[in-house]
Every structure is written in C-alpha cells, then in structure tokens.
Amino acid sequence: MIKVLFFASLREQLGCDGLEAEAAGIASIEELRGKLAQKGSNWQSALANELLQVALNQQLSNMDAAIKDGDEVAFFPPVTGG
C-alpha cells in the first residue's frame, strides 16, 4: 500500500486528509495522481493543477518519481508568500 496525504486546500476540496492506495500497477507519482483522479470530478479537478507540489517519503519530489509499496506520497498546493 502507498500512504497518500493531502494538505491545505486539497484536503478541503477532497474532504479527507489521506488514504491508502494499492501499489500494484502504479510505478510513478504521476500514475498515482491519474488513478486518484478517477475517483470523481472533484478529485480530477483538485489533482489537475500542474503547479501541485509533491513529497515522496517527506522529501520534495516531482511527478515522474518512481514509487513502490510502503512509500508515502503527499500532495499540497503551491506555496505562496505574503
């Protein structure tokens, strides 16, 4: 299983702070994002933002990063300053 976390406005849009996804057939974060987007229109909309930030095992990463069973993937919106 892959532990998936959602932060900030993504958490609000999706109505959950995380879930576990089956690792079989998922080789990259981009593939995980695509699978999650199939859960419904609000998931597709929330995860479609090309500026989404992602962390793999608590390290900033990119959507092409390889993932495997036991990994933790966190999605969060772009960080802005003020």
PDB file of N, CA, C and O in Angstrom:
ATOM      1  N   MET A   1       0.828  -1.182   0.000  1.00  0.00           N
ATOM      2  CA  MET A   1       0.000   0.000   0.000  1.00  0.00           C
ATOM      3  C   MET A   1       0.880   1.255   0.000  1.00  0.00           C
ATOM      4  O   MET A   1       1.968   1.254   0.561  1.00  0.00           O
ATOM      5  N   ILE A   2       0.364   2.281  -0.604  1.00  0.00           N
ATOM      6  CA  ILE A   2       1.015   3.586  -0.630  1.00  0.00           C
ATOM      7  C   ILE A   2       0.185   4.519   0.233  1.00  0.00           C
ATOM      8  O   ILE A   2      -1.022   4.643   0.029  1.00  0.00           O
ATOM      9  N   LYS A   3       0.819   5.158   1.193  1.00  0.00           N
ATOM     10  CA  LYS A   3       0.123   6.125   2.035  1.00  0.00           C
ATOM     11  C   LYS A   3       0.101   7.456   1.294  1.00  0.00           C
ATOM     12  O   LYS A   3       1.146   7.955   0.872  1.00  0.00           O
ATOM     13  N   VAL A   4      -1.095   8.021   1.123  1.00  0.00           N
ATOM     14  CA  VAL A   4      -1.256   9.270   0.380  1.00  0.00           C
ATOM     15  C   VAL A   4      -1.833  10.313   1.330  1.00  0.00           C
ATOM     16  O   VAL A   4      -2.843  10.064   1.997  1.00  0.00           O
ATOM     17  N   LEU A   5      -1.198  11.479   1.387  1.00  0.00           N
ATOM     18  CA  LEU A   5      -1.632  12.569   2.254  1.00  0.00           C
ATOM     19  C   LEU A   5      -1.988  13.794   1.423  1.00  0.00           C
ATOM     20  O   LEU A   5      -1.371  14.049   0.378  1.00  0.00           O
ATOM     21  N   PHE A   6      -2.966  14.557   1.902  1.00  0.00           N
ATOM     22  CA  PHE A   6      -3.393  15.788   1.238  1.00  0.00           C
ATOM     23  C   PHE A   6      -3.341  16.924   2.258  1.00  0.00           C
ATOM     24  O   PHE A   6      -3.787  16.769   3.392  1.00  0.00           O
ATOM     25  N   PHE A   7      -2.822  18.072   1.839  1.00  0.00           N
ATOM     26  CA  PHE A   7      -2.668  19.198   2.745  1.00  0.00           C
ATOM     27  C   PHE A   7      -3.366  20.448   2.217  1.00  0.00           C
ATOM     28  O   PHE A   7      -3.612  20.584   1.022  1.00  0.00           O
ATOM     29  N   ALA A   8      -3.654  21.365   3.142  1.00  0.00           N
ATOM     30  CA  ALA A   8      -4.192  22.695   2.866  1.00  0.00           C
ATOM     31  C   ALA A   8      -5.486  22.621   2.058  1.00  0.00           C
ATOM     32  O   ALA A   8      -6.375  21.846   2.399  1.00  0.00           O
ATOM     33  N   SER A   9      -5.582  23.397   0.996  1.00  0.00           N
ATOM     34  CA  SER A   9      -6.834  23.463   0.233  1.00  0.00           C
ATOM     35  C   SER A   9      -7.186  22.132  -0.428  1.00  0.00           C
ATOM     36  O   SER A   9      -8.367  21.846  -0.650  1.00  0.00           O
ATOM     37  N   LEU A  10      -6.202  21.305  -0.729  1.00  0.00           N
ATOM     38  CA  LEU A  10      -6.513  19.984  -1.295  1.00  0.00           C
ATOM     39  C   LEU A  10      -7.318  19.154  -0.304  1.00  0.00           C
ATOM     40  O   LEU A  10      -8.274  18.476  -0.679  1.00  0.00           O
ATOM     41  N   ARG A  11      -6.934  19.202   0.947  1.00  0.00           N
ATOM     42  CA  ARG A  11      -7.649  18.479   1.996  1.00  0.00           C
ATOM     43  C   ARG A  11      -9.102  18.939   2.028  1.00  0.00           C
ATOM     44  O   ARG A  11     -10.021  18.125   2.136  1.00  0.00           O
ATOM     45  N   GLU A  12      -9.307  20.251   1.941  1.00  0.00           N
ATOM     46  CA  GLU A  12     -10.666  20.800   1.961  1.00  0.00           C
ATOM     47  C   GLU A  12     -11.454  20.386   0.723  1.00  0.00           C
ATOM     48  O   GLU A  12     -12.617  19.998   0.821  1.00  0.00           O
ATOM     49  N   GLN A  13     -10.852  20.465  -0.453  1.00  0.00           N
ATOM     50  CA  GLN A  13     -11.526  20.091  -1.698  1.00  0.00           C
ATOM     51  C   GLN A  13     -11.931  18.627  -1.716  1.00  0.00           C
ATOM     52  O   GLN A  13     -13.001  18.272  -2.198  1.00  0.00           O
ATOM     53  N   LEU A  14     -11.062  17.765  -1.213  1.00  0.00           N
ATOM     54  CA  LEU A  14     -11.296  16.331  -1.293  1.00  0.00           C
ATOM     55  C   LEU A  14     -12.069  15.788  -0.097  1.00  0.00           C
ATOM     56  O   LEU A  14     -12.578  14.672  -0.147  1.00  0.00           O
ATOM     57  N   GLY A  15     -12.143  16.559   0.970  1.00  0.00           N
ATOM     58  CA  GLY A  15     -12.879  16.122   2.142  1.00  0.00           C
ATOM     59  C   GLY A  15     -12.180  15.025   2.927  1.00  0.00           C
ATOM     60  O   GLY A  15     -12.821  14.301   3.685  1.00  0.00           O
ATOM     61  N   CYS A  16     -10.881  14.876   2.736  1.00  0.00           N
ATOM     62  CA  CYS A  16     -10.120  13.892   3.507  1.00  0.00           C
ATOM     63  C   CYS A  16      -8.672  14.342   3.584  1.00  0.00           C
ATOM     64  O   CYS A  16      -8.194  15.084   2.741  1.00  0.00           O
ATOM     65  N   ASP A  17      -7.997  13.862   4.617  1.00  0.00           N
ATOM     66  CA  ASP A  17      -6.588  14.244   4.770  1.00  0.00           C
ATOM     67  C   ASP A  17      -5.636  13.172   4.276  1.00  0.00           C
ATOM     68  O   ASP A  17      -4.441  13.395   4.195  1.00  0.00           O
ATOM     69  N   GLY A  18      -6.175  12.010   3.915  1.00  0.00           N
ATOM     70  CA  GLY A  18      -5.317  10.963   3.392  1.00  0.00           C
ATOM     71  C   GLY A  18      -6.058   9.670   3.133  1.00  0.00           C
ATOM     72  O   GLY A  18      -7.233   9.533   3.468  1.00  0.00           O
ATOM     73  N   LEU A  19      -5.345   8.741   2.517  1.00  0.00           N
ATOM     74  CA  LEU A  19      -5.895   7.424   2.219  1.00  0.00           C
ATOM     75  C   LEU A  19      -4.749   6.483   1.918  1.00  0.00           C
ATOM     76  O   LEU A  19      -3.596   6.895   1.860  1.00  0.00           O
ATOM     77  N   GLU A  20      -5.078   5.235   1.720  1.00  0.00           N
ATOM     78  CA  GLU A  20      -4.084   4.257   1.289  1.00  0.00           C
ATOM     79  C   GLU A  20      -4.490   3.752  -0.087  1.00  0.00           C
ATOM     80  O   GLU A  20      -5.654   3.440  -0.323  1.00  0.00           O
ATOM     81  N   ALA A  21      -3.527   3.691  -0.993  1.00  0.00           N
ATOM     82  CA  ALA A  21      -3.767   3.247  -2.362  1.00  0.00           C
ATOM     83  C   ALA A  21      -2.994   1.965  -2.622  1.00  0.00           C
ATOM     84  O   ALA A  21      -1.857   1.811  -2.155  1.00  0.00           O
ATOM     85  N   GLU A  22      -3.598   1.074  -3.365  1.00  0.00           N
ATOM     86  CA  GLU A  22      -2.937  -0.169  -3.755  1.00  0.00           C
ATOM     87  C   GLU A  22      -1.750   0.162  -4.651  1.00  0.00           C
ATOM     88  O   GLU A  22      -1.863   0.933  -5.596  1.00  0.00           O
ATOM     89  N   ALA A  23      -0.607  -0.406  -4.354  1.00  0.00           N
ATOM     90  CA  ALA A  23       0.624  -0.103  -5.094  1.00  0.00           C
ATOM     91  C   ALA A  23       0.711  -0.840  -6.423  1.00  0.00           C
ATOM     92  O   ALA A  23       1.426  -0.399  -7.330  1.00  0.00           O
ATOM     93  N   ALA A  24      -0.006  -1.928  -6.579  1.00  0.00           N
ATOM     94  CA  ALA A  24       0.087  -2.739  -7.797  1.00  0.00           C
ATOM     95  C   ALA A  24      -0.293  -1.917  -9.029  1.00  0.00           C
ATOM     96  O   ALA A  24      -1.327  -1.257  -9.058  1.00  0.00           O
ATOM     97  N   GLY A  25       0.571  -1.940 -10.024  1.00  0.00           N
ATOM     98  CA  GLY A  25       0.302  -1.250 -11.286  1.00  0.00           C
ATOM     99  C   GLY A  25       0.597   0.232 -11.275  1.00  0.00           C
ATOM    100  O   GLY A  25       0.342   0.913 -12.259  1.00  0.00           O
ATOM    101  N   ILE A  26       1.127   0.753 -10.187  1.00  0.00           N
ATOM    102  CA  ILE A  26       1.457   2.176 -10.100  1.00  0.00           C
ATOM    103  C   ILE A  26       2.969   2.303  -9.954  1.00  0.00           C
ATOM    104  O   ILE A  26       3.540   1.854  -8.962  1.00  0.00           O
ATOM    105  N   ALA A  27       3.600   2.921 -10.955  1.00  0.00           N
ATOM    106  CA  ALA A  27       5.062   2.998 -10.952  1.00  0.00           C
ATOM    107  C   ALA A  27       5.592   4.396 -10.641  1.00  0.00           C
ATOM    108  O   ALA A  27       6.748   4.547 -10.297  1.00  0.00           O
ATOM    109  N   SER A  28       4.738   5.427 -10.762  1.00  0.00           N
ATOM    110  CA  SER A  28       5.206   6.797 -10.543  1.00  0.00           C
ATOM    111  C   SER A  28       4.132   7.610  -9.825  1.00  0.00           C
ATOM    112  O   SER A  28       2.965   7.218  -9.769  1.00  0.00           O
ATOM    113  N   ILE A  29       4.541   8.745  -9.317  1.00  0.00           N
ATOM    114  CA  ILE A  29       3.585   9.636  -8.666  1.00  0.00           C
ATOM    115  C   ILE A  29       2.547  10.104  -9.677  1.00  0.00           C
ATOM    116  O   ILE A  29       1.362  10.202  -9.357  1.00  0.00           O
ATOM    117  N   GLU A  30       2.967  10.356 -10.907  1.00  0.00           N
ATOM    118  CA  GLU A  30       2.013  10.781 -11.946  1.00  0.00           C
ATOM    119  C   GLU A  30       0.950   9.714 -12.169  1.00  0.00           C
ATOM    120  O   GLU A  30      -0.238  10.038 -12.317  1.00  0.00           O
ATOM    121  N   GLU A  31       1.327   8.449 -12.182  1.00  0.00           N
ATOM    122  CA  GLU A  31       0.345   7.370 -12.337  1.00  0.00           C
ATOM    123  C   GLU A  31      -0.593   7.310 -11.136  1.00  0.00           C
ATOM    124  O   GLU A  31      -1.787   7.076 -11.293  1.00  0.00           O
ATOM    125  N   LEU A  32      -0.063   7.543  -9.948  1.00  0.00           N
ATOM    126  CA  LEU A  32      -0.897   7.585  -8.747  1.00  0.00           C
ATOM    127  C   LEU A  32      -1.892   8.731  -8.853  1.00  0.00           C
ATOM    128  O   LEU A  32      -3.082   8.552  -8.571  1.00  0.00           O
ATOM    129  N   ARG A  33      -1.430   9.889  -9.276  1.00  0.00           N
ATOM    130  CA  ARG A  33      -2.322  11.044  -9.429  1.00  0.00           C
ATOM    131  C   ARG A  33      -3.432  10.726 -10.422  1.00  0.00           C
ATOM    132  O   ARG A  33      -4.602  11.026 -10.179  1.00  0.00           O
ATOM    133  N   GLY A  34      -3.099  10.071 -11.528  1.00  0.00           N
ATOM    134  CA  GLY A  34      -4.108   9.692 -12.513  1.00  0.00           C
ATOM    135  C   GLY A  34      -5.126   8.718 -11.950  1.00  0.00           C
ATOM    136  O   GLY A  34      -6.332   8.848 -12.209  1.00  0.00           O
ATOM    137  N   LYS A  35      -4.665   7.762 -11.172  1.00  0.00           N
ATOM    138  CA  LYS A  35      -5.586   6.791 -10.570  1.00  0.00           C
ATOM    139  C   LYS A  35      -6.514   7.476  -9.574  1.00  0.00           C
ATOM    140  O   LYS A  35      -7.713   7.206  -9.542  1.00  0.00           O
ATOM    141  N   LEU A  36      -5.968   8.368  -8.768  1.00  0.00           N
ATOM    142  CA  LEU A  36      -6.790   9.087  -7.795  1.00  0.00           C
ATOM    143  C   LEU A  36      -7.815   9.984  -8.482  1.00  0.00           C
ATOM    144  O   LEU A  36      -8.942  10.134  -8.006  1.00  0.00           O
ATOM    145  N   ALA A  37      -7.449  10.580  -9.612  1.00  0.00           N
ATOM    146  CA  ALA A  37      -8.360  11.460 -10.347  1.00  0.00           C
ATOM    147  C   ALA A  37      -9.587  10.717 -10.856  1.00  0.00           C
ATOM    148  O   ALA A  37     -10.630  11.325 -11.098  1.00  0.00           O
ATOM    149  N   GLN A  38      -9.492   9.402 -10.981  1.00  0.00           N
ATOM    150  CA  GLN A  38     -10.620   8.600 -11.442  1.00  0.00           C
ATOM    151  C   GLN A  38     -11.699   8.430 -10.375  1.00  0.00           C
ATOM    152  O   GLN A  38     -12.771   7.912 -10.655  1.00  0.00           O
ATOM    153  N   LYS A  39     -11.438   8.899  -9.152  1.00  0.00           N
ATOM    154  CA  LYS A  39     -12.391   8.750  -8.062  1.00  0.00           C
ATOM    155  C   LYS A  39     -13.600   9.668  -8.198  1.00  0.00           C
ATOM    156  O   LYS A  39     -14.579   9.503  -7.494  1.00  0.00           O
ATOM    157  N   GLY A  40     -13.546  10.656  -9.084  1.00  0.00           N
ATOM    158  CA  GLY A  40     -14.681  11.555  -9.281  1.00  0.00           C
ATOM    159  C   GLY A  40     -14.243  12.920  -9.758  1.00  0.00           C
ATOM    160  O   GLY A  40     -13.043  13.229  -9.789  1.00  0.00           O
ATOM    161  N   SER A  41     -15.218  13.733 -10.108  1.00  0.00           N
ATOM    162  CA  SER A  41     -14.905  15.032 -10.700  1.00  0.00           C
ATOM    163  C   SER A  41     -14.185  15.963  -9.738  1.00  0.00           C
ATOM    164  O   SER A  41     -13.304  16.716 -10.158  1.00  0.00           O
ATOM    165  N   ASN A  42     -14.532  15.931  -8.447  1.00  0.00           N
ATOM    166  CA  ASN A  42     -13.815  16.812  -7.515  1.00  0.00           C
ATOM    167  C   ASN A  42     -12.362  16.374  -7.355  1.00  0.00           C
ATOM    168  O   ASN A  42     -11.469  17.199  -7.201  1.00  0.00           O
ATOM    169  N   TRP A  43     -12.098  15.066  -7.412  1.00  0.00           N
ATOM    170  CA  TRP A  43     -10.721  14.554  -7.348  1.00  0.00           C
ATOM    171  C   TRP A  43      -9.956  14.976  -8.603  1.00  0.00           C
ATOM    172  O   TRP A  43      -8.820  15.419  -8.530  1.00  0.00           O
ATOM    173  N   GLN A  44     -10.604  14.837  -9.752  1.00  0.00           N
ATOM    174  CA  GLN A  44      -9.955  15.208 -11.009  1.00  0.00           C
ATOM    175  C   GLN A  44      -9.606  16.692 -11.000  1.00  0.00           C
ATOM    176  O   GLN A  44      -8.494  17.079 -11.353  1.00  0.00           O
ATOM    177  N   SER A  45     -10.540  17.508 -10.568  1.00  0.00           N
ATOM    178  CA  SER A  45     -10.315  18.948 -10.528  1.00  0.00           C
ATOM    179  C   SER A  45      -9.202  19.322  -9.552  1.00  0.00           C
ATOM    180  O   SER A  45      -8.316  20.114  -9.877  1.00  0.00           O
ATOM    181  N   ALA A  46      -9.228  18.747  -8.364  1.00  0.00           N
ATOM    182  CA  ALA A  46      -8.233  19.077  -7.339  1.00  0.00           C
ATOM    183  C   ALA A  46      -6.831  18.655  -7.744  1.00  0.00           C
ATOM    184  O   ALA A  46      -5.861  19.362  -7.463  1.00  0.00           O
ATOM    185  N   LEU A  47      -6.702  17.525  -8.415  1.00  0.00           N
ATOM    186  CA  LEU A  47      -5.387  16.993  -8.756  1.00  0.00           C
ATOM    187  C   LEU A  47      -4.881  17.413 -10.131  1.00  0.00           C
ATOM    188  O   LEU A  47      -3.760  17.087 -10.499  1.00  0.00           O
ATOM    189  N   ALA A  48      -5.696  18.145 -10.877  1.00  0.00           N
ATOM    190  CA  ALA A  48      -5.318  18.546 -12.235  1.00  0.00           C
ATOM    191  C   ALA A  48      -4.330  19.708 -12.266  1.00  0.00           C
ATOM    192  O   ALA A  48      -3.663  19.919 -13.276  1.00  0.00           O
ATOM    193  N   ASN A  49      -4.225  20.450 -11.190  1.00  0.00           N
ATOM    194  CA  ASN A  49      -3.356  21.618 -11.142  1.00  0.00           C
ATOM    195  C   ASN A  49      -1.903  21.208 -11.413  1.00  0.00           C
ATOM    196  O   ASN A  49      -1.313  20.440 -10.659  1.00  0.00           O
ATOM    197  N   GLU A  50      -1.329  21.728 -12.482  1.00  0.00           N
ATOM    198  CA  GLU A  50       0.051  21.387 -12.847  1.00  0.00           C
ATOM    199  C   GLU A  50       1.078  21.972 -11.878  1.00  0.00           C
ATOM    200  O   GLU A  50       2.243  21.590 -11.897  1.00  0.00           O
ATOM    201  N   LEU A  51       0.643  22.892 -11.017  1.00  0.00           N
ATOM    202  CA  LEU A  51       1.555  23.506 -10.057  1.00  0.00           C
ATOM    203  C   LEU A  51       1.555  22.791  -8.709  1.00  0.00           C
ATOM    204  O   LEU A  51       2.220  23.235  -7.771  1.00  0.00           O
ATOM    205  N   LEU A  52       0.821  21.681  -8.610  1.00  0.00           N
ATOM    206  CA  LEU A  52       0.805  20.916  -7.365  1.00  0.00           C
ATOM    207  C   LEU A  52       2.222  20.556  -6.947  1.00  0.00           C
ATOM    208  O   LEU A  52       3.061  20.227  -7.781  1.00  0.00           O
ATOM    209  N   GLN A  53       2.451  20.622  -5.667  1.00  0.00           N
ATOM    210  CA  GLN A  53       3.721  20.194  -5.103  1.00  0.00           C
ATOM    211  C   GLN A  53       3.544  18.777  -4.584  1.00  0.00           C
ATOM    212  O   GLN A  53       2.445  18.379  -4.210  1.00  0.00           O
ATOM    213  N   VAL A  54       4.614  18.024  -4.545  1.00  0.00           N
ATOM    214  CA  VAL A  54       4.540  16.647  -4.086  1.00  0.00           C
ATOM    215  C   VAL A  54       5.798  16.306  -3.297  1.00  0.00           C
ATOM    216  O   VAL A  54       6.885  16.793  -3.598  1.00  0.00           O
ATOM    217  N   ALA A  55       5.595  15.489  -2.277  1.00  0.00           N
ATOM    218  CA  ALA A  55       6.722  14.987  -1.496  1.00  0.00           C
ATOM    219  C   ALA A  55       6.648  13.464  -1.481  1.00  0.00           C
ATOM    220  O   ALA A  55       5.571  12.886  -1.360  1.00  0.00           O
ATOM    221  N   LEU A  56       7.793  12.843  -1.623  1.00  0.00           N
ATOM    222  CA  LEU A  56       7.907  11.385  -1.569  1.00  0.00           C
ATOM    223  C   LEU A  56       8.733  11.050  -0.337  1.00  0.00           C
ATOM    224  O   LEU A  56       9.890  11.485  -0.225  1.00  0.00           O
ATOM    225  N   ASN A  57       8.107  10.344   0.590  1.00  0.00           N
ATOM    226  CA  ASN A  57       8.776   9.993   1.851  1.00  0.00           C
ATOM    227  C   ASN A  57       9.386  11.218   2.526  1.00  0.00           C
ATOM    228  O   ASN A  57      10.536  11.220   2.943  1.00  0.00           O
ATOM    229  N   GLN A  58       8.594  12.295   2.567  1.00  0.00           N
ATOM    230  CA  GLN A  58       8.909  13.555   3.242  1.00  0.00           C
ATOM    231  C   GLN A  58      10.062  14.327   2.614  1.00  0.00           C
ATOM    232  O   GLN A  58      10.699  15.159   3.256  1.00  0.00           O
ATOM    233  N   GLN A  59      10.318  14.068   1.326  1.00  0.00           N
ATOM    234  CA  GLN A  59      11.320  14.823   0.556  1.00  0.00           C
ATOM    235  C   GLN A  59      10.623  15.401  -0.678  1.00  0.00           C
ATOM    236  O   GLN A  59       9.934  14.660  -1.385  1.00  0.00           O
ATOM    237  N   LEU A  60      10.799  16.694  -0.926  1.00  0.00           N
ATOM    238  CA  LEU A  60      10.212  17.270  -2.134  1.00  0.00           C
ATOM    239  C   LEU A  60      10.628  16.448  -3.339  1.00  0.00           C
ATOM    240  O   LEU A  60      11.775  16.011  -3.435  1.00  0.00           O
ATOM    241  N   SER A  61       9.685  16.254  -4.252  1.00  0.00           N
ATOM    242  CA  SER A  61       9.937  15.391  -5.398  1.00  0.00           C
ATOM    243  C   SER A  61       9.245  15.967  -6.616  1.00  0.00           C
ATOM    244  O   SER A  61       8.770  17.096  -6.600  1.00  0.00           O
ATOM    245  N   ASN A  62       9.172  15.166  -7.675  1.00  0.00           N
ATOM    246  CA  ASN A  62       8.437  15.574  -8.865  1.00  0.00           C
ATOM    247  C   ASN A  62       7.501  14.440  -9.270  1.00  0.00           C
ATOM    248  O   ASN A  62       7.601  13.319  -8.762  1.00  0.00           O
ATOM    249  N   MET A  63       6.608  14.727 -10.182  1.00  0.00           N
ATOM    250  CA  MET A  63       5.576  13.766 -10.571  1.00  0.00           C
ATOM    251  C   MET A  63       6.145  12.533 -11.270  1.00  0.00           C
ATOM    252  O   MET A  63       5.502  11.492 -11.299  1.00  0.00           O
ATOM    253  N   ASP A  64       7.337  12.619 -11.814  1.00  0.00           N
ATOM    254  CA  ASP A  64       7.935  11.477 -12.514  1.00  0.00           C
ATOM    255  C   ASP A  64       8.639  10.494 -11.581  1.00  0.00           C
ATOM    256  O   ASP A  64       9.102   9.440 -12.030  1.00  0.00           O
ATOM    257  N   ALA A  65       8.715  10.830 -10.303  1.00  0.00           N
ATOM    258  CA  ALA A  65       9.442   9.974  -9.357  1.00  0.00           C
ATOM    259  C   ALA A  65       8.810   8.591  -9.255  1.00  0.00           C
ATOM    260  O   ALA A  65       7.588   8.443  -9.234  1.00  0.00           O
ATOM    261  N   ALA A  66       9.650   7.593  -9.193  1.00  0.00           N
ATOM    262  CA  ALA A  66       9.195   6.206  -9.045  1.00  0.00           C
ATOM    263  C   ALA A  66       8.723   5.976  -7.617  1.00  0.00           C
ATOM    264  O   ALA A  66       9.321   6.481  -6.667  1.00  0.00           O
ATOM    265  N   ILE A  67       7.638   5.227  -7.471  1.00  0.00           N
ATOM    266  CA  ILE A  67       7.127   4.879  -6.150  1.00  0.00           C
ATOM    267  C   ILE A  67       6.937   3.375  -6.058  1.00  0.00           C
ATOM    268  O   ILE A  67       6.820   2.683  -7.069  1.00  0.00           O
ATOM    269  N   LYS A  68       6.895   2.918  -4.802  1.00  0.00           N
ATOM    270  CA  LYS A  68       6.744   1.477  -4.569  1.00  0.00           C
ATOM    271  C   LYS A  68       5.920   1.260  -3.306  1.00  0.00           C
ATOM    272  O   LYS A  68       5.652   2.197  -2.549  1.00  0.00           O
ATOM    273  N   ASP A  69       5.565   0.031  -3.086  1.00  0.00           N
ATOM    274  CA  ASP A  69       4.812  -0.352  -1.910  1.00  0.00           C
ATOM    275  C   ASP A  69       5.520   0.141  -0.647  1.00  0.00           C
ATOM    276  O   ASP A  69       6.736   0.020  -0.521  1.00  0.00           O
ATOM    277  N   GLY A  70       4.771   0.741   0.258  1.00  0.00           N
ATOM    278  CA  GLY A  70       5.334   1.238   1.507  1.00  0.00           C
ATOM    279  C   GLY A  70       5.723   2.701   1.490  1.00  0.00           C
ATOM    280  O   GLY A  70       6.036   3.270   2.541  1.00  0.00           O
ATOM    281  N   ASP A  71       5.709   3.336   0.317  1.00  0.00           N
ATOM    282  CA  ASP A  71       6.068   4.753   0.225  1.00  0.00           C
ATOM    283  C   ASP A  71       4.944   5.639   0.758  1.00  0.00           C
ATOM    284  O   ASP A  71       3.782   5.227   0.832  1.00  0.00           O
ATOM    285  N   GLU A  72       5.318   6.870   1.088  1.00  0.00           N
ATOM    286  CA  GLU A  72       4.362   7.900   1.480  1.00  0.00           C
ATOM    287  C   GLU A  72       4.453   9.026   0.455  1.00  0.00           C
ATOM    288  O   GLU A  72       5.544   9.530   0.170  1.00  0.00           O
ATOM    289  N   VAL A  73       3.310   9.409  -0.098  1.00  0.00           N
ATOM    290  CA  VAL A  73       3.243  10.493  -1.081  1.00  0.00           C
ATOM    291  C   VAL A  73       2.318  11.564  -0.527  1.00  0.00           C
ATOM    292  O   VAL A  73       1.196  11.268  -0.117  1.00  0.00           O
ATOM    293  N   ALA A  74       2.788  12.805  -0.501  1.00  0.00           N
ATOM    294  CA  ALA A  74       1.990  13.920  -0.010  1.00  0.00           C
ATOM    295  C   ALA A  74       1.804  14.939  -1.129  1.00  0.00           C
ATOM    296  O   ALA A  74       2.760  15.316  -1.800  1.00  0.00           O
ATOM    297  N   PHE A  75       0.554  15.346  -1.332  1.00  0.00           N
ATOM    298  CA  PHE A  75       0.220  16.361  -2.322  1.00  0.00           C
ATOM    299  C   PHE A  75      -0.164  17.642  -1.567  1.00  0.00           C
ATOM    300  O   PHE A  75      -0.900  17.595  -0.584  1.00  0.00           O
ATOM    301  N   PHE A  76       0.306  18.783  -2.066  1.00  0.00           N
ATOM    302  CA  PHE A  76      -0.079  20.045  -1.480  1.00  0.00           C
ATOM    303  C   PHE A  76      -0.034  21.134  -2.538  1.00  0.00           C
ATOM    304  O   PHE A  76       0.711  21.045  -3.508  1.00  0.00           O
ATOM    305  N   PRO A  77      -0.861  22.171  -2.355  1.00  0.00           N
ATOM    306  CA  PRO A  77      -0.901  23.240  -3.351  1.00  0.00           C
ATOM    307  C   PRO A  77       0.397  24.039  -3.332  1.00  0.00           C
ATOM    308  O   PRO A  77       1.166  23.960  -2.372  1.00  0.00           O
ATOM    309  N   PRO A  78       0.628  24.818  -4.389  1.00  0.00           N
ATOM    310  CA  PRO A  78       1.829  25.648  -4.439  1.00  0.00           C
ATOM    311  C   PRO A  78       1.893  26.561  -3.217  1.00  0.00           C
ATOM    312  O   PRO A  78       0.876  27.085  -2.764  1.00  0.00           O
ATOM    313  N   VAL A  79       3.074  26.744  -2.683  1.00  0.00           N
ATOM    314  CA  VAL A  79       3.272  27.599  -1.510  1.00  0.00           C
ATOM    315  C   VAL A  79       3.439  29.021  -2.005  1.00  0.00           C
ATOM    316  O   VAL A  79       4.183  29.289  -2.948  1.00  0.00           O
ATOM    317  N   THR A  80       2.717  29.932  -1.353  1.00  0.00           N
ATOM    318  CA  THR A  80       2.862  31.344  -1.684  1.00  0.00           C
ATOM    319  C   THR A  80       3.252  32.114  -0.430  1.00  0.00           C
ATOM    320  O   THR A  80       2.959  31.688   0.684  1.00  0.00           O
ATOM    321  N   GLY A  81       3.909  33.199  -0.639  1.00  0.00           N
ATOM    322  CA  GLY A  81       4.337  34.012   0.487  1.00  0.00           C
ATOM    323  C   GLY A  81       3.527  35.290   0.579  1.00  0.00           C
ATOM    324  O   GLY A  81       2.749  35.610  -0.303  1.00  0.00           O
ATOM    325  N   GLY A  82       3.738  36.005   1.622  1.00  0.00           N
ATOM    326  CA  GLY A  82       2.975  37.238   1.774  1.00  0.00           C
ATOM    327  C   GLY A  82       3.779  38.318   2.410  1.00  0.00           C
ATOM    328  O   GLY A  82       4.896  38.273   2.730  1.00  0.00           O
TER     329      GLY A  82
END
